């Protein structure tokens, strides 16, 4: 069997076009230009690159950005006061704090300074808590988990009653993905670094989501024939044959997995583009919330 490739790039392009149309429609009915405030603390080059990509993508769909860089020496209080100011600024609809923050800062405490209606990353404990509660919905779903769900849905995967295995339990990917799948009536097993016999657990999955940050951990013989595999991992492996000296691989051994899975996301070009598209969707939604509240 050769797996069907779930093309995150083209699905993300569809979503960006939908967001661009949504921005025009919002402005057309007297709403504001959706505006995202980005905050980078310090000068982590990878974070700066991710942010640049997000700003460019925002500009392409008509979303405005205010870009802020705080010194890597900023104190907890300085960062929190700054985020509180953005939360109170009516020109700002969404706030994105680029993570990780420098290690001496308490991320959770900073994130709680974001008003939940501006929490476009969906990491505020109230939004995450609502994701976990039956009968309540968050205002925003974290972008990478939302991207995984969209890929599953648009690739035709059946969620209801399916057995899903999520590898990883981080706050930003593994745990919210697991909660989302439960909300969509999958039966979910969450695995982590202490899980015993990981390959055997994975073999039970109709849907396998890998978010561990370990290059090609998941081998072809861990995958149930016909399963849907979503590979969130982004890992650098040395490769002297490339100009950069490395290449990017996922958490799944792709060339083994495509022989077994029913469908699979590539890395790059799978989940990655969906994360940015999700941020744009959430920012538009935040501006819609602001407009609806001001009109009420
Ligand atoms: P993280 O915070 O480091 O969490 C990794 C999770 O994997 C932890 O729960 C850890 O278990 C578990 N784990 C690590 N090694 C394991 C192993 N050998 N067996 C089983 N579980 C293992 O990472 P993250 O932020 O969730 O990111 C995961 C991956 O996704 C990374 O490659 C990251 O670059 C990528 N990512 C991609 C996107 C995108 O847009 N495509 C977005 C975010 C992240 P413990 O909890 O026990 O430590």
Tab-separated table of C-alpha atoms and ligand atoms in Angstrom:
chain	number	residue	atom	x	y	z
A	1	UNK	CA	0.000	0.000	0.000
A	2	UNK	CA	1.196	3.554	-0.645
A	3	UNK	CA	-0.341	6.176	1.596
A	4	UNK	CA	-2.280	9.139	0.304
A	5	UNK	CA	-0.332	12.317	1.066
A	6	UNK	CA	-2.252	14.909	3.069
A	7	UNK	CA	-1.101	18.138	1.494
A	8	UNK	CA	-0.943	20.679	4.315
A	9	UNK	CA	0.438	23.346	2.004
A	10	UNK	CA	-2.577	23.359	-0.279
A	11	UNK	CA	-5.102	22.981	2.560
A	12	UNK	CA	-3.405	25.895	4.345
A	13	UNK	CA	-3.582	27.946	1.133
A	14	UNK	CA	-7.356	27.295	1.000
A	15	UNK	CA	-7.678	28.453	4.599
A	16	UNK	CA	-5.632	31.595	3.962
A	17	UNK	CA	-7.920	32.432	1.030
A	18	UNK	CA	-10.948	31.900	3.312
A	19	UNK	CA	-9.392	34.212	5.914
A	20	UNK	CA	-8.648	36.892	3.289
A	21	UNK	CA	-12.307	36.758	2.219
A	22	UNK	CA	-13.368	36.899	5.885
A	23	UNK	CA	-11.225	40.000	6.473
A	24	UNK	CA	-12.827	41.742	3.494
A	25	UNK	CA	-16.289	40.756	4.676
A	26	UNK	CA	-15.612	42.070	8.187
A	27	UNK	CA	-14.350	45.399	6.867
A	28	UNK	CA	-17.289	45.474	4.452
A	29	UNK	CA	-19.728	45.378	7.334
A	30	UNK	CA	-17.976	48.242	9.108
A	31	UNK	CA	-15.563	46.164	11.174
A	32	UNK	CA	-11.915	46.886	11.897
A	33	UNK	CA	-8.823	45.662	10.079
A	34	UNK	CA	-7.933	42.616	12.198
A	35	UNK	CA	-4.717	43.408	14.015
A	36	UNK	CA	-2.254	41.088	15.690
A	37	UNK	CA	0.340	42.249	18.216
A	38	UNK	CA	3.412	40.029	18.268
A	39	UNK	CA	5.823	39.984	21.181
A	40	UNK	CA	9.338	38.588	20.989
A	41	UNK	CA	11.383	38.590	24.170
A	42	UNK	CA	15.105	38.323	23.498
A	43	UNK	CA	16.817	37.520	20.224
A	44	UNK	CA	16.339	33.795	19.673
A	45	UNK	CA	16.988	33.549	15.893
A	46	UNK	CA	14.533	30.661	15.360
A	47	UNK	CA	11.772	32.613	17.129
A	48	UNK	CA	12.550	35.705	15.047
A	49	UNK	CA	12.298	33.624	11.852
A	50	UNK	CA	8.955	32.077	12.890
A	51	UNK	CA	7.597	35.528	13.704
A	52	UNK	CA	8.688	36.976	10.382
A	53	UNK	CA	6.859	34.168	8.584
A	54	UNK	CA	3.713	34.818	10.646
A	55	UNK	CA	3.796	38.568	9.934
A	56	UNK	CA	4.279	38.024	6.209
A	57	UNK	CA	1.375	35.578	6.145
A	58	UNK	CA	-0.777	38.053	8.089
A	59	UNK	CA	-0.003	40.879	5.653
A	60	UNK	CA	-0.934	38.647	2.707
A	61	UNK	CA	-4.488	38.167	3.997
A	62	UNK	CA	-4.977	41.783	5.054
A	63	UNK	CA	-4.270	41.357	8.771
A	64	UNK	CA	-2.281	44.197	10.340
A	65	UNK	CA	0.512	43.605	12.845
A	66	UNK	CA	2.169	45.567	15.635
A	67	UNK	CA	5.561	44.013	16.237
A	68	UNK	CA	7.266	44.340	19.589
A	69	UNK	CA	10.652	43.101	20.712
A	70	UNK	CA	11.565	43.252	24.376
A	71	UNK	CA	15.091	42.843	25.683
A	72	UNK	CA	16.147	39.347	26.742
A	73	UNK	CA	16.867	40.938	30.138
A	74	UNK	CA	13.279	42.143	30.620
A	75	UNK	CA	11.922	41.196	34.039
A	76	UNK	CA	8.778	39.194	34.681
A	77	UNK	CA	7.012	42.356	35.768
A	78	UNK	CA	8.104	44.305	32.686
A	79	UNK	CA	6.908	41.599	30.310
A	80	UNK	CA	3.611	41.158	32.163
A	81	UNK	CA	2.947	44.928	32.263
A	82	UNK	CA	3.626	45.132	28.558
A	83	UNK	CA	1.242	42.275	27.772
A	84	UNK	CA	-1.401	43.861	30.022
A	85	UNK	CA	-1.088	47.106	28.038
A	86	UNK	CA	-1.651	45.207	24.807
A	87	UNK	CA	-4.618	43.440	26.370
A	88	UNK	CA	-6.138	46.834	27.189
A	89	UNK	CA	-5.345	48.378	23.789
A	90	UNK	CA	-8.530	48.448	21.664
A	91	UNK	CA	-6.481	48.615	18.435
A	92	UNK	CA	-5.128	45.133	19.167
A	93	UNK	CA	-7.420	42.155	18.495
A	94	UNK	CA	-4.987	39.292	18.977
A	95	UNK	CA	-1.805	38.871	21.009
A	96	UNK	CA	0.919	36.411	20.134
A	97	UNK	CA	3.740	35.880	22.619
A	98	UNK	CA	6.410	33.970	20.758
A	99	UNK	CA	7.396	30.962	22.870
A	100	UNK	CA	9.620	29.825	24.379
A	101	UNK	CA	10.312	32.828	26.585
A	102	UNK	CA	13.784	33.139	28.151
A	103	UNK	CA	14.041	30.428	30.827
A	104	UNK	CA	14.010	32.767	33.820
A	105	UNK	CA	10.513	34.015	32.887
A	106	UNK	CA	7.342	32.268	34.022
A	107	UNK	CA	5.482	31.641	30.746
A	108	UNK	CA	2.194	30.610	32.311
A	109	UNK	CA	2.043	33.777	34.344
A	110	UNK	CA	2.722	35.911	31.240
A	111	UNK	CA	0.058	34.064	29.240
A	112	UNK	CA	-2.591	34.756	31.867
A	113	UNK	CA	-2.127	38.514	31.210
A	114	UNK	CA	-3.696	38.069	27.777
A	115	UNK	CA	-7.442	38.711	27.779
A	116	UNK	CA	-9.066	35.483	26.690
A	117	UNK	CA	-10.809	37.209	23.776
A	118	UNK	CA	-7.352	38.179	22.426
A	119	UNK	CA	-5.728	34.809	23.129
A	120	UNK	CA	-5.191	33.845	19.476
A	121	UNK	CA	-2.648	31.159	20.393
A	122	UNK	CA	-5.256	29.540	22.644
A	123	UNK	CA	-2.772	28.952	25.478
A	124	UNK	CA	-4.578	30.889	28.211
A	125	UNK	CA	-5.539	28.447	30.980
A	126	UNK	CA	-9.206	29.430	30.635
A	127	UNK	CA	-9.264	28.641	26.919
A	128	UNK	CA	-7.393	25.374	27.517
A	129	UNK	CA	-9.700	24.577	30.447
A	130	UNK	CA	-12.768	25.107	28.279
A	131	UNK	CA	-11.274	22.727	25.731
A	132	UNK	CA	-11.069	20.126	28.492
A	133	UNK	CA	-14.607	20.638	29.790
A	134	UNK	CA	-17.592	18.830	28.411
A	135	UNK	CA	-20.285	21.254	27.264
A	136	UNK	CA	-18.039	24.305	26.952
A	137	UNK	CA	-15.978	25.594	24.051
A	138	UNK	CA	-12.843	27.736	24.072
A	139	UNK	CA	-12.848	31.061	22.234
A	140	UNK	CA	-9.666	29.912	20.503
A	141	UNK	CA	-8.096	26.525	19.878
A	142	UNK	CA	-4.272	26.368	19.822
A	143	UNK	CA	-3.132	26.683	16.217
A	144	UNK	CA	-1.110	23.491	15.715
A	145	UNK	CA	-3.738	21.200	17.297
A	146	UNK	CA	-6.458	22.970	15.295
A	147	UNK	CA	-4.355	22.424	12.173
A	148	UNK	CA	-4.084	18.690	12.929
A	149	UNK	CA	-7.855	18.473	13.295
A	150	UNK	CA	-8.481	20.344	10.040
A	151	UNK	CA	-6.072	18.044	8.201
A	152	UNK	CA	-7.898	15.021	9.582
A	153	UNK	CA	-11.300	16.397	8.644
A	154	UNK	CA	-10.376	17.654	5.179
A	155	UNK	CA	-8.633	14.376	4.377
A	156	UNK	CA	-11.842	12.523	5.168
A	157	UNK	CA	-10.655	10.696	8.310
A	158	UNK	CA	-13.452	9.368	10.472
A	159	UNK	CA	-13.038	10.663	14.032
A	160	UNK	CA	-16.145	9.427	15.787
A	161	UNK	CA	-15.438	6.151	17.549
A	162	UNK	CA	-11.919	5.948	16.117
A	163	UNK	CA	-8.949	4.868	18.214
A	164	UNK	CA	-6.496	7.765	18.299
A	165	UNK	CA	-3.016	7.668	19.792
A	166	UNK	CA	-1.259	10.954	20.528
A	167	UNK	CA	2.485	10.840	21.125
A	168	UNK	CA	3.442	13.769	23.363
A	169	UNK	CA	1.620	15.604	26.142
A	170	UNK	CA	2.950	19.161	25.837
A	171	UNK	CA	0.714	22.129	26.602
A	172	UNK	CA	1.050	23.446	23.070
A	173	UNK	CA	0.528	20.311	20.993
A	174	UNK	CA	0.007	16.881	22.547
A	175	UNK	CA	-2.462	17.674	25.312
A	176	UNK	CA	-4.720	20.069	23.354
A	177	UNK	CA	-4.728	17.680	20.356
A	178	UNK	CA	-5.859	14.882	22.650
A	179	UNK	CA	-8.606	17.061	24.144
A	180	UNK	CA	-9.790	18.123	20.681
A	181	UNK	CA	-9.980	14.538	19.483
A	182	UNK	CA	-11.988	13.586	22.562
A	183	UNK	CA	-14.361	16.483	21.801
A	184	UNK	CA	-14.779	14.918	18.362
A	185	UNK	CA	-15.690	11.548	19.849
A	186	UNK	CA	-12.428	9.694	19.277
A	187	UNK	CA	-11.132	7.335	21.963
A	188	UNK	CA	-7.750	8.751	22.814
A	189	UNK	CA	-4.573	7.334	24.329
A	190	UNK	CA	-1.890	9.889	25.223
A	191	UNK	CA	1.705	8.633	25.290
A	192	UNK	CA	4.846	10.251	26.670
A	193	UNK	CA	8.422	9.484	27.584
A	194	UNK	CA	7.401	7.002	30.294
A	195	UNK	CA	4.922	5.040	28.189
A	196	UNK	CA	5.722	1.329	28.095
A	197	UNK	CA	5.840	-0.491	24.764
A	198	UNK	CA	5.147	2.503	22.595
A	199	UNK	CA	5.250	0.548	19.296
A	200	UNK	CA	2.498	-1.776	20.500
A	201	UNK	CA	0.310	1.121	21.675
A	202	UNK	CA	0.774	2.851	18.307
A	203	UNK	CA	-0.227	-0.289	16.409
A	204	UNK	CA	-3.708	0.053	17.894
A	205	UNK	CA	-4.262	3.486	16.354
A	206	UNK	CA	-6.637	4.313	13.530
A	207	UNK	CA	-5.302	7.872	13.895
A	208	UNK	CA	-1.726	8.409	15.026
A	209	UNK	CA	-0.503	11.891	15.910
A	210	UNK	CA	3.217	12.222	16.594
A	211	UNK	CA	4.386	15.299	18.519
A	212	UNK	CA	7.499	14.255	20.404
A	213	UNK	CA	10.379	16.121	18.764
A	214	UNK	CA	12.389	12.913	18.152
A	215	UNK	CA	13.559	12.454	14.575
A	216	UNK	CA	11.870	9.476	12.913
A	217	UNK	CA	11.015	7.794	16.201
A	218	UNK	CA	7.891	6.163	14.754
A	219	UNK	CA	8.842	3.307	12.454
A	220	UNK	CA	6.769	1.765	9.693
A	221	UNK	CA	6.036	-1.372	11.733
A	222	UNK	CA	4.490	0.769	14.520
A	223	UNK	CA	1.695	1.778	12.182
A	224	UNK	CA	-1.558	-0.070	11.711
A	225	UNK	CA	-2.161	-0.729	7.992
A	226	UNK	CA	-4.457	1.968	6.622
A	227	UNK	CA	-4.066	4.327	9.609
A	228	UNK	CA	-4.057	8.102	9.247
A	229	UNK	CA	-0.741	9.554	10.426
A	230	UNK	CA	-0.267	13.214	11.347
A	231	UNK	CA	3.380	14.081	11.899
A	232	UNK	CA	3.818	17.276	13.905
A	233	UNK	CA	7.552	16.885	14.513
A	234	UNK	CA	10.103	19.289	13.110
A	235	UNK	CA	13.605	17.941	13.639
A	236	UNK	CA	16.951	18.814	12.125
A	237	UNK	CA	19.178	15.929	11.128
A	238	UNK	CA	22.693	16.354	9.793
A	239	UNK	CA	22.958	15.902	6.057
A	240	UNK	CA	26.250	16.883	4.464
A	241	UNK	CA	24.726	16.414	0.992
A	242	UNK	CA	22.559	19.505	1.461
A	243	UNK	CA	23.768	23.088	1.150
A	244	UNK	CA	22.731	23.875	4.738
A	245	UNK	CA	24.323	20.718	6.130
A	246	UNK	CA	21.029	19.476	7.562
A	247	UNK	CA	17.519	18.557	6.554
A	248	UNK	CA	14.195	18.681	8.336
A	249	UNK	CA	12.439	15.437	9.202
A	250	UNK	CA	9.381	14.620	11.260
A	251	UNK	CA	8.821	12.294	14.198
A	252	UNK	CA	7.757	9.557	11.778
A	253	UNK	CA	10.068	7.582	9.468
A	254	UNK	CA	8.180	8.833	6.420
A	255	UNK	CA	9.540	6.434	3.795
A	256	UNK	CA	8.633	3.439	5.919
A	257	UNK	CA	5.292	4.888	6.979
A	258	UNK	CA	4.004	5.586	3.458
A	259	UNK	CA	4.205	1.861	2.729
A	260	UNK	CA	1.769	1.084	5.554
A	261	UNK	CA	-0.419	4.096	6.396
A	262	UNK	CA	-3.638	4.953	4.581
A	263	UNK	CA	-2.783	8.643	4.588
A	264	UNK	CA	0.039	10.700	6.031
A	265	UNK	CA	1.278	14.272	6.328
A	266	UNK	CA	4.750	15.026	4.939
A	267	UNK	CA	7.403	17.053	6.779
A	268	UNK	CA	7.820	19.764	5.702
A	269	UNK	CA	4.537	20.670	4.014
A	270	UNK	CA	2.096	18.995	6.398
A	271	UNK	CA	1.224	20.437	9.797
A	272	UNK	CA	3.674	23.371	9.658
A	273	UNK	CA	1.729	25.541	7.166
A	274	UNK	CA	-1.492	24.774	9.058
A	275	UNK	CA	-0.138	26.353	12.235
A	276	UNK	CA	0.302	29.727	10.560
A	277	UNK	CA	-3.076	29.429	8.814
A	278	UNK	CA	-4.684	28.706	12.205
A	279	UNK	CA	-3.174	31.840	13.676
A	280	UNK	CA	-4.699	33.903	10.861
A	281	UNK	CA	-8.106	32.265	11.384
A	282	UNK	CA	-7.934	32.979	15.102
A	283	UNK	CA	-6.915	36.612	14.555
A	284	UNK	CA	-9.839	37.165	12.212
A	285	UNK	CA	-12.117	35.545	14.794
A	286	UNK	CA	-10.721	37.848	17.520
A	287	UNK	CA	-11.494	40.916	15.402
A	288	UNK	CA	-14.998	39.593	14.755
A	289	UNK	CA	-15.526	39.144	18.496
A	290	UNK	CA	-14.323	42.727	19.118
A	291	UNK	CA	-16.595	44.101	16.401
A	292	UNK	CA	-19.640	42.156	17.560
A	293	UNK	CA	-19.078	43.326	21.136
A	294	UNK	CA	-18.694	46.973	20.100
A	295	UNK	CA	-21.872	46.727	18.003
A	296	UNK	CA	-23.862	45.092	20.823
B	1	LIG	P1	7.848	19.122	23.894
B	1	LIG	O1	7.255	20.202	24.695
B	1	LIG	O2	9.307	18.844	23.973
B	1	LIG	O3	7.054	17.773	24.257
B	1	LIG	C1	7.485	16.547	23.751
B	1	LIG	C2	6.564	15.451	24.262
B	1	LIG	O4	7.003	14.221	23.723
B	1	LIG	C3	6.605	15.289	25.795
B	1	LIG	O5	5.313	15.018	26.263
B	1	LIG	C4	7.524	14.075	25.996
B	1	LIG	O6	7.198	13.290	27.120
B	1	LIG	C5	7.242	13.279	24.744
B	1	LIG	N1	8.384	12.459	24.366
B	1	LIG	C6	9.658	12.865	24.166
B	1	LIG	N2	10.424	11.805	23.802
B	1	LIG	C7	9.602	10.739	23.767
B	1	LIG	C8	9.801	9.363	23.454
B	1	LIG	N3	10.996	8.877	23.114
B	1	LIG	N4	8.746	8.540	23.533
B	1	LIG	C9	7.521	9.009	23.877
B	1	LIG	N5	7.275	10.307	24.174
B	1	LIG	C10	8.309	11.146	24.113
B	1	LIG	O7	7.556	19.307	22.337
B	1	LIG	P2	6.349	20.077	21.586
B	1	LIG	O8	6.508	21.523	21.765
B	1	LIG	O9	5.050	19.424	21.900
B	1	LIG	O10	6.735	19.750	20.077
B	1	LIG	C11	6.795	18.422	19.588
B	1	LIG	C12	7.331	18.441	18.178
B	1	LIG	O11	6.433	19.169	17.358
B	1	LIG	C13	8.687	19.148	18.003
B	1	LIG	O12	9.412	18.509	16.978
B	1	LIG	C14	8.308	20.549	17.570
B	1	LIG	O13	9.326	21.175	16.810
B	1	LIG	C15	7.115	20.234	16.708
B	1	LIG	N6	6.171	21.346	16.564
B	1	LIG	C16	5.734	21.593	15.309
B	1	LIG	C17	4.819	22.593	15.097
B	1	LIG	C18	4.335	22.821	13.706
B	1	LIG	O14	3.800	23.879	13.424
B	1	LIG	N7	4.452	21.837	12.824
B	1	LIG	C19	4.340	23.364	16.161
B	1	LIG	C20	4.777	23.067	17.455
B	1	LIG	C21	5.695	22.036	17.643
B	1	LIG	P3	7.281	13.831	28.651
B	1	LIG	O15	6.064	14.698	28.827
B	1	LIG	O16	7.250	12.601	29.453
B	1	LIG	O17	8.567	14.607	28.725
